Amino acid sequence: MSKRRENKVTIAIPSSTVSEFSNLREKTEVVGRIARAAAIFRVEDIIIYPDEPDESNLLKLLLGYIETPQYLRKQLYDVKPELQYAGVLPPLKTPHHPTESQLNQLKIGEFREGIINKESEGNLYADIGINIPLKLMGRVPSKGSRVTIQVTKTSPSLEGVLSKKSDNKIYWGYTIQASKKRIEEILYSKYYDLIIGTSRLGDPYHQKSEELRNKWYSSKNILIIFGSPMRGISEIIKIPNLKNVLDFYINTIAEQGCVTVRTDEAILSTLAIFNTL
Amino acid sequence: MSKRRENKVTIAIPSSTVSEFSNLREKTEVVGRIARAAAIFRVEDIIIYPDEPDESNLLKLLLGYIETPQYLRKQLYDVKPELQYAGVLPPLKTPHHPTESQLNQLKIGEFREGIINKESEGNLYADIGINIPLKLMGRVPSKGSRVTIQVTKTSPSLEGVLSKKSDNKIYWGYTIQASKKRIEEILYSKYYDLIIGTSRLGDPYHQKSEELRNKWYSSKNILIIFGSPMRGISEIIKIPNLKNVLDFYINTIAEQGCVTVRTDEAILSTLAIFNTL
């Protein structure tokens, strides 16, 4: 099981990311591939930033759905038309989507995603995808919450406590922010100590790889910004001299053989490259 | 328009590549993504090597179909059940798939894929996706052949000659070989001066990148071998000490966040990384 990255990697995609596709099935498939790319390369956070046309609700819904362990989906998501093609979403197969569903496969100390869905005699219980409910010990949020739980006892009863993210060193999926803030505000926020814009117009990666490697390892919060195939980030982001605001402005797909590269292809390719730093 | 690579890059994929998917639509989509990955990163040749279950005919058909310019597809491919989902294949958008279909958009010296489909008064004519046929000058193969043509005249009549691949410096799509030879024979063939096996069990890319970069630029014919998600190349290739036969045995997706990486994801990621060499 892969460890969480020591530095936090966030990707930002425009709310128009899937608008080039006319039907929901294709949109769903593309979001599925973006989610896979994020999970394969251990992205902690996906920001959906405003662009036109705005499909941030759909993106957020689908990215959230696929990030949810299969055993929790029915409880957390109502049937709705936007999830009509959820069946085509590929499984993430991350450590937080375990397939073991038997009590005897569970180990003490293991982390599990769960939903608090039962109250009995003053105790709260969670469904953690195991055939019996887990009794929650200690401080617990309200019923209906999705939580990460650490198993503390499997016999004679199944018990666990809420886990802090910092206790869990395993890569545990991504969070999603559908930002109301324009990307310009995010750029100036000072939260990120390394901001990389990706663009066909950027500097070829190989020219910058050494410099980027040094910066990558000294950074805690890394933001990688993607544009759309229609409009590159230099068109979306309304800042004169964008290059000066970004730490790097990079073309990760030099000499591309195709006229356009789709966003999901660009994300997978770019994350693959940065993963070798 | 991107130039052809100076060294020829070939990828080898097992004939079982899409066998993990149960339905033809999914198989078609995955082949579409492999084709896109190959075209984005200017792969010259795709070898389908024997594995079980063998779906080399389907792979060859779909890879060939998507590589064919849209204006030639109907003439070159009969309707058949295996092409039922051809509509979901993404466009390659390579320079050899031009969208211009008017004579006045055509430039002298331009290359075009065509099919020789008309004979009149001892002359052969080709459909090159333009509203009028092109008259072929010089030595010409028989009717029905798919050929690459260089336009030599647009007025008063449209004329062209067969082009040699070496005259055309633009990336012009990939060829496909469904090899009957076992991958072991291909490895020992001496045609390739750089053979890279990719595997989760291989050396982490970053440890080998310098060495690989040097070898990459001194090599003319590069072969990159992929396994299947079910069976890595060390299981498929029946050679003791496989590492000694390969020039490099590399893991391009270190610390993957998902338990398995699909072949199309591995191909896109790997080619993206090697493209930065």
Coordinates of C-alpha atoms in Angstrom, one line a residue, chain A residues 1-3 20 23 25-26 29 33 36-37 39-42 88 90 92-95 171 200 205-206 209-210 213 252-262 264-266 268-270 272-273 275-277, chain B residues 1-3 20 23 25-26 29 33 36-37 39-42 88 90 92-95 171 200 205-206 209-210 213 252-262 264-266 268-270 272-273 275-277:
Chain A
M1 CA 0.0 0.0 0.0
S2 CA 1.4 3.3 -1.0
K3 CA 2.3 5.9 1.5
E20 CA -16.4 19.5 -24.9
N23 CA -23.3 13.5 -23.7
R25 CA -21.9 9.1 -20.7
E26 CA -18.7 10.5 -22.2
E29 CA -16.0 8.4 -18.5
R33 CA -10.2 8.8 -15.9
R36 CA -8.0 7.4 -11.7
A37 CA -5.1 9.7 -12.7
A39 CA -5.5 8.3 -7.4
I40 CA -2.7 6.5 -9.2
F41 CA -0.4 9.5 -8.6
R42 CA -1.6 10.2 -5.0
V88 CA -19.1 3.1 -16.4
P90 CA -13.7 2.5 -13.3
L92 CA -10.3 3.3 -8.1
K93 CA -8.7 0.3 -6.3
T94 CA -7.1 2.5 -3.7
P95 CA -6.4 1.2 -0.2
Y171 CA -2.7 7.3 0.5
R200 CA 1.3 23.9 -24.5
Y205 CA 9.7 20.2 -19.2
H206 CA 13.2 18.9 -19.8
S209 CA 13.3 19.5 -14.7
E210 CA 16.4 20.1 -12.5
R213 CA 13.1 18.8 -8.8
T252 CA 4.8 18.5 -20.2
I253 CA 3.9 17.1 -23.7
A254 CA 6.6 18.4 -26.0
E255 CA 6.1 17.9 -29.7
Q256 CA 2.7 16.3 -29.3
G257 CA 1.7 14.2 -32.3
C258 CA -2.0 15.1 -32.0
V259 CA -3.4 18.6 -32.5
T260 CA -5.2 18.5 -29.2
V261 CA -4.6 16.6 -26.0
R262 CA -7.6 16.0 -23.8
D264 CA -7.7 13.7 -18.8
E265 CA -4.7 12.7 -21.0
A266 CA -2.8 15.8 -20.0
L268 CA -2.3 11.5 -16.4
S269 CA 0.8 12.4 -18.5
T270 CA 1.7 15.4 -16.3
A272 CA 3.3 10.6 -14.4
I273 CA 6.2 12.9 -15.2
N275 CA 6.0 11.5 -10.1
T276 CA 9.5 10.8 -11.4
L277 CA 10.9 13.9 -9.8
Chain B
M1 CA 2.8 19.9 -36.9
S2 CA 5.2 17.7 -35.0
K3 CA 8.1 16.1 -36.6
E20 CA -10.0 -8.1 -18.7
N23 CA -17.8 -6.1 -23.3
R25 CA -17.7 -1.3 -26.0
E26 CA -15.2 -1.1 -23.2
E29 CA -12.7 2.4 -25.7
R33 CA -7.0 5.3 -25.6
R36 CA -4.3 8.2 -28.7
A37 CA -1.3 7.6 -26.4
A39 CA -0.2 9.1 -31.5
I40 CA 0.3 11.9 -28.9
F41 CA 3.8 10.5 -28.2
R42 CA 4.7 9.7 -31.8
V88 CA -16.8 5.7 -29.4
P90 CA -11.8 9.3 -30.1
L92 CA -6.6 10.9 -33.4
K93 CA -6.2 14.5 -34.7
T94 CA -2.9 13.7 -36.1
P95 CA -1.5 15.6 -39.2
Y171 CA 4.7 12.3 -37.6
R200 CA 5.9 -2.8 -11.4
Y205 CA 12.6 5.2 -13.2
H206 CA 14.4 8.0 -11.4
S209 CA 16.9 8.1 -16.0
E210 CA 20.4 9.4 -16.7
R213 CA 18.7 9.2 -21.5
T252 CA 7.6 4.1 -14.5
I253 CA 4.8 4.4 -11.9
A254 CA 6.6 4.4 -8.6
E255 CA 4.4 4.2 -5.4
Q256 CA 1.2 3.8 -7.3
G257 CA -1.8 4.8 -5.3
C258 CA -4.1 2.2 -6.9
V259 CA -3.6 -1.5 -6.6
T260 CA -3.6 -2.0 -10.4
V261 CA -2.9 0.3 -13.3
R262 CA -4.6 -0.5 -16.6
D264 CA -3.8 2.1 -21.4
E265 CA -2.9 4.1 -18.3
A266 CA 0.5 2.5 -18.1
L268 CA 0.2 6.9 -21.6
S269 CA 2.2 7.4 -18.4
T270 CA 5.3 5.7 -19.6
A272 CA 4.8 10.8 -21.3
I273 CA 7.9 10.1 -19.1
N275 CA 9.0 11.9 -24.0
T276 CA 10.9 14.1 -21.5
L277 CA 14.2 12.3 -22.0

